Amino acid sequence: MTLTELRYIVAVARERHFGRAAEACFVSQPTLSVAIKKLEDELDVKIFERGSNEISTTPLGEEIVRQAQSVIEQAQAIKEIAKRGQDPLAGALRLGIIYTIGPYLLPDLVRHAIDMFPQMPLMLQENFTVKLLDMLRTGELDAAIMAEPFPDTGLAIAPLYDEPFVVACPAIHPLAKRESVSSEELKKETMLLLGTGHCFRDHVLEVCPEFARFSSDAEGIRKSFEGSSLETIKHMVASGMGVTVVPQLSVPKEPQPHLRYVPFSAPLPTRRVVLAWRRTFTRYEAIAALRNAIYACELSGVTRLTP
């Protein structure tokens, strides 16, 4: 039994597919399949049920995978303890970040990280919240920047900032001339939303719950559209297809000719952005350094939550 084999079964359990698991482990599928079969033979148990379309984990296999995750994490902890004895910031930090924060925070954050701790490069992973939580749990990420709320997974959490939402509308839209807009007024508008899986979509639906129905005959709703990213949706808004709600940090510093950003009237809808990491992660100084780099960013228009 090797750590490599344990990593393979954790990957298969997560992906439920040998091909995707092999790709995630940077090996060929035959290599991964042979290694897992060897481990099953050694343990004399069946870890996975091979179906025609999807791989499932057997009840006993689920226990083995959980233990494998723990072993992998402990093995990584040994390496990290050794590094801390030399330099707590030595070595890469694997950082996850959700799609609706990454493009607006990372450029500034990476610059500060390079200046403040060049010996600790950031290995970045953009993804959905649910995927980042899974990667944290399995030890594939060291920390992640996400927006609350998300399921309680026993992670350590440090609040970073509260970010207000703003309304984005076409420059020729009547709302563009307003000093503020209420969520009630958006009921009559064509709303453009992120697709399913984005937590920011859920945040917008909390502000405008009427759009959760997606019913063509729902009162006050004409039609709704979905986009794959905030920037795609902004282009759709600029072309006159409707309005949307965006986080403050996504508002560009320079005016855009076809778009206007209008604040909400009080009470302002906001989201809380946090840094999360496993409680067993031993590089405490690395987490502190990362937080300091985040606080060094400009973060215009948000409310910083200092420790």
PDB file of C-alpha atoms in Angstrom:
ATOM      1  CA  MET A   1       0.000   0.000   0.000  1.00  0.00           C
ATOM      2  CA  THR A   2       1.394   3.398  -0.993  1.00  0.00           C
ATOM      3  CA  LEU A   3       0.350   7.030  -0.573  1.00  0.00           C
ATOM      4  CA  THR A   4       0.001   7.218  -4.339  1.00  0.00           C
ATOM      5  CA  GLU A   5      -2.576   4.423  -4.330  1.00  0.00           C
ATOM      6  CA  LEU A   6      -4.450   6.151  -1.523  1.00  0.00           C
ATOM      7  CA  ARG A   7      -4.509   9.394  -3.524  1.00  0.00           C
ATOM      8  CA  TYR A   8      -5.911   7.475  -6.478  1.00  0.00           C
ATOM      9  CA  ILE A   9      -8.850   6.021  -4.550  1.00  0.00           C
ATOM     10  CA  VAL A  10      -9.636   9.422  -3.007  1.00  0.00           C
ATOM     11  CA  ALA A  11      -9.673  10.938  -6.497  1.00  0.00           C
ATOM     12  CA  VAL A  12     -11.960   8.218  -7.885  1.00  0.00           C
ATOM     13  CA  ALA A  13     -14.336   8.561  -4.931  1.00  0.00           C
ATOM     14  CA  ARG A  14     -14.515  12.295  -5.547  1.00  0.00           C
ATOM     15  CA  GLU A  15     -14.847  12.233  -9.345  1.00  0.00           C
ATOM     16  CA  ARG A  16     -16.896   9.000  -9.594  1.00  0.00           C
ATOM     17  CA  HIS A  17     -15.105   8.405 -12.873  1.00  0.00           C
ATOM     18  CA  PHE A  18     -11.760   6.710 -13.573  1.00  0.00           C
ATOM     19  CA  GLY A  19     -10.910   8.935 -16.528  1.00  0.00           C
ATOM     20  CA  ARG A  20     -11.495  12.210 -14.671  1.00  0.00           C
ATOM     21  CA  ALA A  21      -9.698  10.874 -11.590  1.00  0.00           C
ATOM     22  CA  ALA A  22      -6.673   9.914 -13.698  1.00  0.00           C
ATOM     23  CA  GLU A  23      -6.642  13.364 -15.256  1.00  0.00           C
ATOM     24  CA  ALA A  24      -6.798  14.994 -11.811  1.00  0.00           C
ATOM     25  CA  CYS A  25      -3.855  12.816 -10.685  1.00  0.00           C
ATOM     26  CA  PHE A  26      -1.868  13.529 -13.891  1.00  0.00           C
ATOM     27  CA  VAL A  27      -1.566   9.850 -14.806  1.00  0.00           C
ATOM     28  CA  SER A  28      -3.032   7.656 -17.522  1.00  0.00           C
ATOM     29  CA  GLN A  29      -6.275   5.835 -16.802  1.00  0.00           C
ATOM     30  CA  PRO A  30      -4.681   2.360 -17.140  1.00  0.00           C
ATOM     31  CA  THR A  31      -2.021   3.333 -14.583  1.00  0.00           C
ATOM     32  CA  LEU A  32      -4.673   4.472 -12.120  1.00  0.00           C
ATOM     33  CA  SER A  33      -6.925   1.453 -12.723  1.00  0.00           C
ATOM     34  CA  VAL A  34      -4.094  -1.052 -12.267  1.00  0.00           C
ATOM     35  CA  ALA A  35      -2.966   0.625  -9.034  1.00  0.00           C
ATOM     36  CA  ILE A  36      -6.491   0.576  -7.576  1.00  0.00           C
ATOM     37  CA  LYS A  37      -7.009  -3.052  -8.572  1.00  0.00           C
ATOM     38  CA  LYS A  38      -3.681  -3.895  -6.898  1.00  0.00           C
ATOM     39  CA  LEU A  39      -4.825  -2.161  -3.700  1.00  0.00           C
ATOM     40  CA  GLU A  40      -8.189  -3.963  -3.738  1.00  0.00           C
ATOM     41  CA  ASP A  41      -6.400  -7.282  -4.192  1.00  0.00           C
ATOM     42  CA  GLU A  42      -3.998  -6.493  -1.353  1.00  0.00           C
ATOM     43  CA  LEU A  43      -6.846  -5.572   0.988  1.00  0.00           C
ATOM     44  CA  ASP A  44      -9.078  -8.336  -0.390  1.00  0.00           C
ATOM     45  CA  VAL A  45     -12.047  -5.938  -0.519  1.00  0.00           C
ATOM     46  CA  LYS A  46     -13.996  -4.188  -3.241  1.00  0.00           C
ATOM     47  CA  ILE A  47     -13.649  -0.427  -2.872  1.00  0.00           C
ATOM     48  CA  PHE A  48     -15.624   0.607  -5.963  1.00  0.00           C
ATOM     49  CA  GLU A  49     -18.633  -0.669  -7.866  1.00  0.00           C
ATOM     50  CA  ARG A  50     -17.991  -0.277 -11.599  1.00  0.00           C
ATOM     51  CA  GLY A  51     -21.193   0.720 -13.396  1.00  0.00           C
ATOM     52  CA  SER A  52     -21.674   1.471 -17.070  1.00  0.00           C
ATOM     53  CA  ASN A  53     -21.997   5.218 -16.554  1.00  0.00           C
ATOM     54  CA  GLU A  54     -20.699   5.977 -13.075  1.00  0.00           C
ATOM     55  CA  ILE A  55     -18.422   4.608 -10.378  1.00  0.00           C
ATOM     56  CA  SER A  56     -19.838   4.276  -6.867  1.00  0.00           C
ATOM     57  CA  THR A  57     -18.067   3.544  -3.592  1.00  0.00           C
ATOM     58  CA  THR A  58     -19.036   0.448  -1.640  1.00  0.00           C
ATOM     59  CA  PRO A  59     -20.021   0.913   2.040  1.00  0.00           C
ATOM     60  CA  LEU A  60     -16.703  -0.585   3.158  1.00  0.00           C
ATOM     61  CA  GLY A  61     -14.943   1.426   0.466  1.00  0.00           C
ATOM     62  CA  GLU A  62     -16.336   4.662   1.917  1.00  0.00           C
ATOM     63  CA  GLU A  63     -14.654   3.862   5.240  1.00  0.00           C
ATOM     64  CA  ILE A  64     -11.392   3.075   3.458  1.00  0.00           C
ATOM     65  CA  VAL A  65     -11.547   6.328   1.467  1.00  0.00           C
ATOM     66  CA  ARG A  66     -12.163   8.357   4.636  1.00  0.00           C
ATOM     67  CA  GLN A  67      -9.174   6.732   6.300  1.00  0.00           C
ATOM     68  CA  ALA A  68      -7.094   7.274   3.154  1.00  0.00           C
ATOM     69  CA  GLN A  69      -7.930  10.973   3.247  1.00  0.00           C
ATOM     70  CA  SER A  70      -6.779  11.137   6.858  1.00  0.00           C
ATOM     71  CA  VAL A  71      -3.525   9.304   6.069  1.00  0.00           C
ATOM     72  CA  ILE A  72      -2.779  11.625   3.131  1.00  0.00           C
ATOM     73  CA  GLU A  73      -3.421  14.671   5.281  1.00  0.00           C
ATOM     74  CA  GLN A  74      -1.197  13.383   8.071  1.00  0.00           C
ATOM     75  CA  ALA A  75       1.575  12.587   5.612  1.00  0.00           C
ATOM     76  CA  GLN A  76       1.361  16.130   4.256  1.00  0.00           C
ATOM     77  CA  ALA A  77       1.424  17.461   7.805  1.00  0.00           C
ATOM     78  CA  ILE A  78       4.751  15.699   8.419  1.00  0.00           C
ATOM     79  CA  LYS A  79       6.246  17.499   5.427  1.00  0.00           C
ATOM     80  CA  GLU A  80       4.808  20.815   6.557  1.00  0.00           C
ATOM     81  CA  ILE A  81       6.166  20.398  10.088  1.00  0.00           C
ATOM     82  CA  ALA A  82       9.610  19.801   8.643  1.00  0.00           C
ATOM     83  CA  LYS A  83       9.315  22.918   6.456  1.00  0.00           C
ATOM     84  CA  ARG A  84       8.153  25.035   9.386  1.00  0.00           C
ATOM     85  CA  GLY A  85      11.343  24.182  11.209  1.00  0.00           C
ATOM     86  CA  GLN A  86      13.277  25.868   8.417  1.00  0.00           C
ATOM     87  CA  ASP A  87      10.918  28.580   7.178  1.00  0.00           C
ATOM     88  CA  PRO A  88       7.155  28.607   7.913  1.00  0.00           C
ATOM     89  CA  LEU A  89       6.538  30.393   4.616  1.00  0.00           C
ATOM     90  CA  ALA A  90       8.698  28.094   2.507  1.00  0.00           C
ATOM     91  CA  GLY A  91       6.819  26.208  -0.164  1.00  0.00           C
ATOM     92  CA  ALA A  92       3.697  26.839  -2.207  1.00  0.00           C
ATOM     93  CA  LEU A  93       0.290  27.526  -0.659  1.00  0.00           C
ATOM     94  CA  ARG A  94      -2.617  25.913  -2.513  1.00  0.00           C
ATOM     95  CA  LEU A  95      -5.385  28.502  -2.518  1.00  0.00           C
ATOM     96  CA  GLY A  96      -8.916  28.062  -3.834  1.00  0.00           C
ATOM     97  CA  ILE A  97     -11.244  30.940  -4.708  1.00  0.00           C
ATOM     98  CA  ILE A  98     -14.778  31.138  -6.057  1.00  0.00           C
ATOM     99  CA  TYR A  99     -15.441  32.424  -9.576  1.00  0.00           C
ATOM    100  CA  THR A 100     -17.171  35.640  -8.483  1.00  0.00           C
ATOM    101  CA  ILE A 101     -14.226  36.766  -6.334  1.00  0.00           C
ATOM    102  CA  GLY A 102     -11.170  35.512  -8.219  1.00  0.00           C
ATOM    103  CA  PRO A 103     -11.042  37.935 -11.179  1.00  0.00           C
ATOM    104  CA  TYR A 104     -11.443  40.976  -8.942  1.00  0.00           C
ATOM    105  CA  LEU A 105      -9.242  40.086  -5.964  1.00  0.00           C
ATOM    106  CA  LEU A 106      -6.485  37.895  -7.394  1.00  0.00           C
ATOM    107  CA  PRO A 107      -4.581  40.436  -9.548  1.00  0.00           C
ATOM    108  CA  ASP A 108      -3.979  42.695  -6.532  1.00  0.00           C
ATOM    109  CA  LEU A 109      -3.505  39.765  -4.131  1.00  0.00           C
ATOM    110  CA  VAL A 110      -0.906  38.006  -6.277  1.00  0.00           C
ATOM    111  CA  ARG A 111       1.142  41.203  -6.595  1.00  0.00           C
ATOM    112  CA  HIS A 112       1.154  41.692  -2.827  1.00  0.00           C
ATOM    113  CA  ALA A 113       1.940  38.019  -2.223  1.00  0.00           C
ATOM    114  CA  ILE A 114       4.988  38.171  -4.502  1.00  0.00           C
ATOM    115  CA  ASP A 115       6.240  41.284  -2.705  1.00  0.00           C
ATOM    116  CA  MET A 116       5.518  40.077   0.841  1.00  0.00           C
ATOM    117  CA  PHE A 117       6.469  36.376   0.680  1.00  0.00           C
ATOM    118  CA  PRO A 118       8.172  35.430  -2.606  1.00  0.00           C
ATOM    119  CA  GLN A 119       9.255  32.093  -1.102  1.00  0.00           C
ATOM    120  CA  MET A 120       5.581  31.034  -0.835  1.00  0.00           C
ATOM    121  CA  PRO A 121       4.017  31.089  -4.319  1.00  0.00           C
ATOM    122  CA  LEU A 122       0.250  30.775  -4.527  1.00  0.00           C
ATOM    123  CA  MET A 123      -1.066  27.786  -6.473  1.00  0.00           C
ATOM    124  CA  LEU A 124      -4.525  28.999  -7.472  1.00  0.00           C
ATOM    125  CA  GLN A 125      -7.720  27.044  -8.149  1.00  0.00           C
ATOM    126  CA  GLU A 126     -10.954  28.761  -9.211  1.00  0.00           C
ATOM    127  CA  ASN A 127     -14.099  26.720  -8.696  1.00  0.00           C
ATOM    128  CA  PHE A 128     -17.584  26.508  -7.208  1.00  0.00           C
ATOM    129  CA  THR A 129     -17.966  26.643  -3.422  1.00  0.00           C
ATOM    130  CA  VAL A 130     -19.054  22.994  -3.132  1.00  0.00           C
ATOM    131  CA  LYS A 131     -15.999  21.849  -5.086  1.00  0.00           C
ATOM    132  CA  LEU A 132     -13.597  23.988  -3.056  1.00  0.00           C
ATOM    133  CA  LEU A 133     -15.049  22.602   0.182  1.00  0.00           C
ATOM    134  CA  ASP A 134     -14.494  19.087  -1.104  1.00  0.00           C
ATOM    135  CA  MET A 135     -10.901  19.897  -2.094  1.00  0.00           C
ATOM    136  CA  LEU A 136     -10.235  21.401   1.329  1.00  0.00           C
ATOM    137  CA  ARG A 137     -11.623  18.322   3.016  1.00  0.00           C
ATOM    138  CA  THR A 138      -9.465  15.957   0.957  1.00  0.00           C
ATOM    139  CA  GLY A 139      -6.309  18.036   1.418  1.00  0.00           C
ATOM    140  CA  GLU A 140      -6.017  19.126  -2.227  1.00  0.00           C
ATOM    141  CA  LEU A 141      -6.246  22.759  -1.091  1.00  0.00           C
ATOM    142  CA  ASP A 142      -4.691  24.421   1.926  1.00  0.00           C
ATOM    143  CA  ALA A 143      -7.095  27.351   2.115  1.00  0.00           C
ATOM    144  CA  ALA A 144      -9.960  28.912   0.162  1.00  0.00           C
ATOM    145  CA  ILE A 145     -11.562  32.324  -0.210  1.00  0.00           C
ATOM    146  CA  MET A 146     -15.346  31.935  -0.336  1.00  0.00           C
ATOM    147  CA  ALA A 147     -18.562  33.747   0.508  1.00  0.00           C
ATOM    148  CA  GLU A 148     -20.827  32.722   3.352  1.00  0.00           C
ATOM    149  CA  PRO A 149     -23.037  30.896   3.925  1.00  0.00           C
ATOM    150  CA  PHE A 150     -21.812  27.403   3.150  1.00  0.00           C
ATOM    151  CA  PRO A 151     -22.257  24.057   4.941  1.00  0.00           C
ATOM    152  CA  ASP A 152     -20.528  23.696   8.293  1.00  0.00           C
ATOM    153  CA  THR A 153     -17.623  21.391   7.552  1.00  0.00           C
ATOM    154  CA  GLY A 154     -15.603  21.982  10.709  1.00  0.00           C
ATOM    155  CA  LEU A 155     -13.224  24.359   8.946  1.00  0.00           C
ATOM    156  CA  ALA A 156     -11.395  27.231  10.605  1.00  0.00           C
ATOM    157  CA  ILE A 157     -12.783  30.508   9.250  1.00  0.00           C
ATOM    158  CA  ALA A 158     -11.493  34.087   9.320  1.00  0.00           C
ATOM    159  CA  PRO A 159     -13.847  36.861   8.100  1.00  0.00           C
ATOM    160  CA  LEU A 160     -12.179  39.133   5.532  1.00  0.00           C
ATOM    161  CA  TYR A 161     -14.716  41.727   4.403  1.00  0.00           C
ATOM    162  CA  ASP A 162     -18.394  42.483   3.846  1.00  0.00           C
ATOM    163  CA  GLU A 163     -19.091  43.346   0.216  1.00  0.00           C
ATOM    164  CA  PRO A 164     -22.214  45.252  -0.875  1.00  0.00           C
ATOM    165  CA  PHE A 165     -24.111  44.457  -4.072  1.00  0.00           C
ATOM    166  CA  VAL A 166     -24.894  46.997  -6.790  1.00  0.00           C
ATOM    167  CA  VAL A 167     -27.279  47.012  -9.743  1.00  0.00           C
ATOM    168  CA  ALA A 168     -25.768  46.985 -13.241  1.00  0.00           C
ATOM    169  CA  CYS A 169     -27.990  48.327 -16.006  1.00  0.00           C
ATOM    170  CA  PRO A 170     -27.646  49.673 -19.561  1.00  0.00           C
ATOM    171  CA  ALA A 171     -26.565  53.314 -19.767  1.00  0.00           C
ATOM    172  CA  ILE A 172     -29.832  54.179 -21.536  1.00  0.00           C
ATOM    173  CA  HIS A 173     -32.020  52.438 -18.926  1.00  0.00           C
ATOM    174  CA  PRO A 174     -34.231  54.663 -16.695  1.00  0.00           C
ATOM    175  CA  LEU A 175     -32.541  53.197 -13.587  1.00  0.00           C
ATOM    176  CA  ALA A 176     -29.162  54.489 -14.817  1.00  0.00           C
ATOM    177  CA  LYS A 177     -30.102  58.024 -13.748  1.00  0.00           C
ATOM    178  CA  ARG A 178     -31.077  56.997 -10.230  1.00  0.00           C
ATOM    179  CA  GLU A 179     -28.947  57.570  -7.146  1.00  0.00           C
ATOM    180  CA  SER A 180     -30.143  54.282  -5.649  1.00  0.00           C
ATOM    181  CA  VAL A 181     -32.478  51.382  -6.437  1.00  0.00           C
ATOM    182  CA  SER A 182     -34.566  49.153  -4.169  1.00  0.00           C
ATOM    183  CA  SER A 183     -34.872  45.406  -4.645  1.00  0.00           C
ATOM    184  CA  GLU A 184     -38.629  45.923  -4.990  1.00  0.00           C
ATOM    185  CA  GLU A 185     -38.078  47.961  -8.156  1.00  0.00           C
ATOM    186  CA  LEU A 186     -36.148  45.108  -9.789  1.00  0.00           C
ATOM    187  CA  LYS A 187     -39.258  42.917  -9.835  1.00  0.00           C
ATOM    188  CA  LYS A 188     -40.392  44.561 -13.056  1.00  0.00           C
ATOM    189  CA  GLU A 189     -37.051  44.155 -14.811  1.00  0.00           C
ATOM    190  CA  THR A 190     -35.599  41.418 -16.985  1.00  0.00           C
ATOM    191  CA  MET A 191     -33.010  39.909 -14.649  1.00  0.00           C
ATOM    192  CA  LEU A 192     -29.817  38.247 -15.868  1.00  0.00           C
ATOM    193  CA  LEU A 193     -28.421  35.624 -13.479  1.00  0.00           C
ATOM    194  CA  LEU A 194     -25.391  33.396 -13.145  1.00  0.00           C
ATOM    195  CA  GLY A 195     -26.010  29.724 -13.866  1.00  0.00           C
ATOM    196  CA  THR A 196     -26.742  27.065 -11.276  1.00  0.00           C
ATOM    197  CA  GLY A 197     -23.763  26.244  -9.056  1.00  0.00           C
ATOM    198  CA  HIS A 198     -22.628  29.821  -8.452  1.00  0.00           C
ATOM    199  CA  CYS A 199     -23.245  30.840  -4.847  1.00  0.00           C
ATOM    200  CA  PHE A 200     -23.611  34.467  -5.985  1.00  0.00           C
ATOM    201  CA  ARG A 201     -26.698  33.388  -7.922  1.00  0.00           C
ATOM    202  CA  ASP A 202     -28.207  32.309  -4.589  1.00  0.00           C
ATOM    203  CA  HIS A 203     -27.212  35.638  -3.030  1.00  0.00           C
ATOM    204  CA  VAL A 204     -29.006  37.531  -5.809  1.00  0.00           C
ATOM    205  CA  LEU A 205     -32.108  35.362  -5.411  1.00  0.00           C
ATOM    206  CA  GLU A 206     -32.142  36.256  -1.710  1.00  0.00           C
ATOM    207  CA  VAL A 207     -32.256  39.926  -2.717  1.00  0.00           C
ATOM    208  CA  CYS A 208     -34.834  39.278  -5.468  1.00  0.00           C
ATOM    209  CA  PRO A 209     -36.624  36.051  -4.432  1.00  0.00           C
ATOM    210  CA  GLU A 210     -39.272  36.512  -7.130  1.00  0.00           C
ATOM    211  CA  PHE A 211     -36.775  35.382  -9.751  1.00  0.00           C
ATOM    212  CA  ALA A 212     -36.351  32.002  -8.049  1.00  0.00           C
ATOM    213  CA  ARG A 213     -39.649  30.867  -9.560  1.00  0.00           C
ATOM    214  CA  PHE A 214     -38.452  31.078 -13.184  1.00  0.00           C
ATOM    215  CA  SER A 215     -42.091  30.954 -14.217  1.00  0.00           C
ATOM    216  CA  SER A 216     -43.136  32.711 -17.417  1.00  0.00           C
ATOM    217  CA  ASP A 217     -46.426  33.795 -15.880  1.00  0.00           C
ATOM    218  CA  ALA A 218     -45.057  34.825 -12.482  1.00  0.00           C
ATOM    219  CA  GLU A 219     -46.213  38.303 -11.521  1.00  0.00           C
ATOM    220  CA  GLY A 220     -43.676  41.006 -12.308  1.00  0.00           C
ATOM    221  CA  ILE A 221     -41.350  38.705 -14.286  1.00  0.00           C
ATOM    222  CA  ARG A 222     -41.074  38.799 -18.058  1.00  0.00           C
ATOM    223  CA  LYS A 223     -38.098  36.626 -18.679  1.00  0.00           C
ATOM    224  CA  SER A 224     -34.753  35.647 -17.150  1.00  0.00           C
ATOM    225  CA  PHE A 225     -31.433  34.688 -18.668  1.00  0.00           C
ATOM    226  CA  GLU A 226     -28.401  32.879 -17.329  1.00  0.00           C
ATOM    227  CA  GLY A 227     -24.703  33.528 -17.938  1.00  0.00           C
ATOM    228  CA  SER A 228     -21.527  31.610 -17.216  1.00  0.00           C
ATOM    229  CA  SER A 229     -19.625  34.519 -15.629  1.00  0.00           C
ATOM    230  CA  LEU A 230     -20.232  38.001 -14.282  1.00  0.00           C
ATOM    231  CA  GLU A 231     -18.268  39.505 -17.154  1.00  0.00           C
ATOM    232  CA  THR A 232     -20.424  37.658 -19.706  1.00  0.00           C
ATOM    233  CA  ILE A 233     -23.564  38.922 -17.994  1.00  0.00           C
ATOM    234  CA  LYS A 234     -22.199  42.501 -17.999  1.00  0.00           C
ATOM    235  CA  HIS A 235     -21.798  42.299 -21.777  1.00  0.00           C
ATOM    236  CA  MET A 236     -25.392  41.075 -22.027  1.00  0.00           C
ATOM    237  CA  VAL A 237     -26.539  43.999 -19.872  1.00  0.00           C
ATOM    238  CA  ALA A 238     -24.549  46.481 -21.961  1.00  0.00           C
ATOM    239  CA  SER A 239     -26.292  45.180 -25.088  1.00  0.00           C
ATOM    240  CA  GLY A 240     -29.658  46.000 -23.527  1.00  0.00           C
ATOM    241  CA  MET A 241     -30.843  42.484 -22.644  1.00  0.00           C
ATOM    242  CA  GLY A 242     -31.725  43.348 -19.049  1.00  0.00           C
ATOM    243  CA  VAL A 243     -30.226  44.251 -15.679  1.00  0.00           C
ATOM    244  CA  THR A 244     -28.227  42.305 -13.116  1.00  0.00           C
ATOM    245  CA  VAL A 245     -26.782  42.461  -9.615  1.00  0.00           C
ATOM    246  CA  VAL A 246     -23.002  42.338  -9.114  1.00  0.00           C
ATOM    247  CA  PRO A 247     -20.606  42.484  -6.138  1.00  0.00           C
ATOM    248  CA  GLN A 248     -18.898  45.814  -5.435  1.00  0.00           C
ATOM    249  CA  LEU A 249     -15.360  44.650  -6.289  1.00  0.00           C
ATOM    250  CA  SER A 250     -16.471  43.739  -9.810  1.00  0.00           C
ATOM    251  CA  VAL A 251     -17.323  47.387 -10.539  1.00  0.00           C
ATOM    252  CA  PRO A 252     -14.517  48.774 -12.732  1.00  0.00           C
ATOM    253  CA  LYS A 253     -12.696  51.924 -11.661  1.00  0.00           C
ATOM    254  CA  GLU A 254     -13.080  53.551 -15.070  1.00  0.00           C
ATOM    255  CA  PRO A 255     -16.579  54.420 -16.372  1.00  0.00           C
ATOM    256  CA  GLN A 256     -17.940  52.131 -19.071  1.00  0.00           C
ATOM    257  CA  PRO A 257     -19.788  53.782 -21.969  1.00  0.00           C
ATOM    258  CA  HIS A 258     -22.693  51.326 -22.154  1.00  0.00           C
ATOM    259  CA  LEU A 259     -23.045  50.342 -18.477  1.00  0.00           C
ATOM    260  CA  ARG A 260     -24.051  52.081 -15.288  1.00  0.00           C
ATOM    261  CA  TYR A 261     -23.705  50.809 -11.713  1.00  0.00           C
ATOM    262  CA  VAL A 262     -26.338  51.995  -9.247  1.00  0.00           C
ATOM    263  CA  PRO A 263     -26.160  51.348  -5.466  1.00  0.00           C
ATOM    264  CA  PHE A 264     -29.013  49.701  -3.609  1.00  0.00           C
ATOM    265  CA  SER A 265     -31.046  51.790  -1.221  1.00  0.00           C
ATOM    266  CA  ALA A 266     -30.816  50.860   2.473  1.00  0.00           C
ATOM    267  CA  PRO A 267     -30.687  48.238   3.803  1.00  0.00           C
ATOM    268  CA  LEU A 268     -27.803  47.304   1.520  1.00  0.00           C
ATOM    269  CA  PRO A 269     -27.626  43.639   0.480  1.00  0.00           C
ATOM    270  CA  THR A 270     -24.127  42.276   1.128  1.00  0.00           C
ATOM    271  CA  ARG A 271     -22.123  39.091   1.237  1.00  0.00           C
ATOM    272  CA  ARG A 272     -19.437  38.145   3.768  1.00  0.00           C
ATOM    273  CA  VAL A 273     -16.190  36.942   2.231  1.00  0.00           C
ATOM    274  CA  VAL A 274     -14.062  34.654   4.402  1.00  0.00           C
ATOM    275  CA  LEU A 275     -10.830  32.688   4.366  1.00  0.00           C
ATOM    276  CA  ALA A 276     -11.289  29.022   5.301  1.00  0.00           C
ATOM    277  CA  TRP A 277      -8.756  26.284   6.024  1.00  0.00           C
ATOM    278  CA  ARG A 278      -8.607  22.875   7.711  1.00  0.00           C
ATOM    279  CA  ARG A 279      -8.147  23.032  11.467  1.00  0.00           C
ATOM    280  CA  THR A 280      -5.408  20.427  11.138  1.00  0.00           C
ATOM    281  CA  PHE A 281      -3.391  22.590   8.710  1.00  0.00           C
ATOM    282  CA  THR A 282      -0.100  23.268  10.499  1.00  0.00           C
ATOM    283  CA  ARG A 283       1.292  26.260   8.597  1.00  0.00           C
ATOM    284  CA  TYR A 284      -0.323  28.901  10.792  1.00  0.00           C
ATOM    285  CA  GLU A 285       2.178  31.537   9.707  1.00  0.00           C
ATOM    286  CA  ALA A 286       1.260  30.937   6.059  1.00  0.00           C
ATOM    287  CA  ILE A 287      -2.418  31.613   6.784  1.00  0.00           C
ATOM    288  CA  ALA A 288      -1.520  34.789   8.700  1.00  0.00           C
ATOM    289  CA  ALA A 289       0.708  35.962   5.846  1.00  0.00           C
ATOM    290  CA  LEU A 290      -2.056  35.328   3.318  1.00  0.00           C
ATOM    291  CA  ARG A 291      -4.544  37.305   5.394  1.00  0.00           C
ATOM    292  CA  ASN A 292      -2.092  40.195   5.625  1.00  0.00           C
ATOM    293  CA  ALA A 293      -1.667  40.144   1.838  1.00  0.00           C
ATOM    294  CA  ILE A 294      -5.456  40.255   1.397  1.00  0.00           C
ATOM    295  CA  TYR A 295      -5.767  43.178   3.803  1.00  0.00           C
ATOM    296  CA  ALA A 296      -3.036  44.968   1.844  1.00  0.00           C
ATOM    297  CA  CYS A 297      -5.274  44.933  -1.253  1.00  0.00           C
ATOM    298  CA  GLU A 298      -7.245  48.042  -2.131  1.00  0.00           C
ATOM    299  CA  LEU A 299     -10.710  46.456  -1.637  1.00  0.00           C
ATOM    300  CA  SER A 300     -12.591  49.592  -2.696  1.00  0.00           C
ATOM    301  CA  GLY A 301     -16.114  49.958  -1.374  1.00  0.00           C
ATOM    302  CA  VAL A 302     -16.106  46.994   1.012  1.00  0.00           C
ATOM    303  CA  THR A 303     -16.086  46.889   4.810  1.00  0.00           C
ATOM    304  CA  ARG A 304     -12.877  45.276   6.041  1.00  0.00           C
ATOM    305  CA  LEU A 305     -13.203  42.845   8.953  1.00  0.00           C
ATOM    306  CA  THR A 306      -9.832  42.942  10.664  1.00  0.00           C
ATOM    307  CA  PRO A 307      -8.968  40.179  13.161  1.00  0.00           C
TER     308      PRO A 307
END
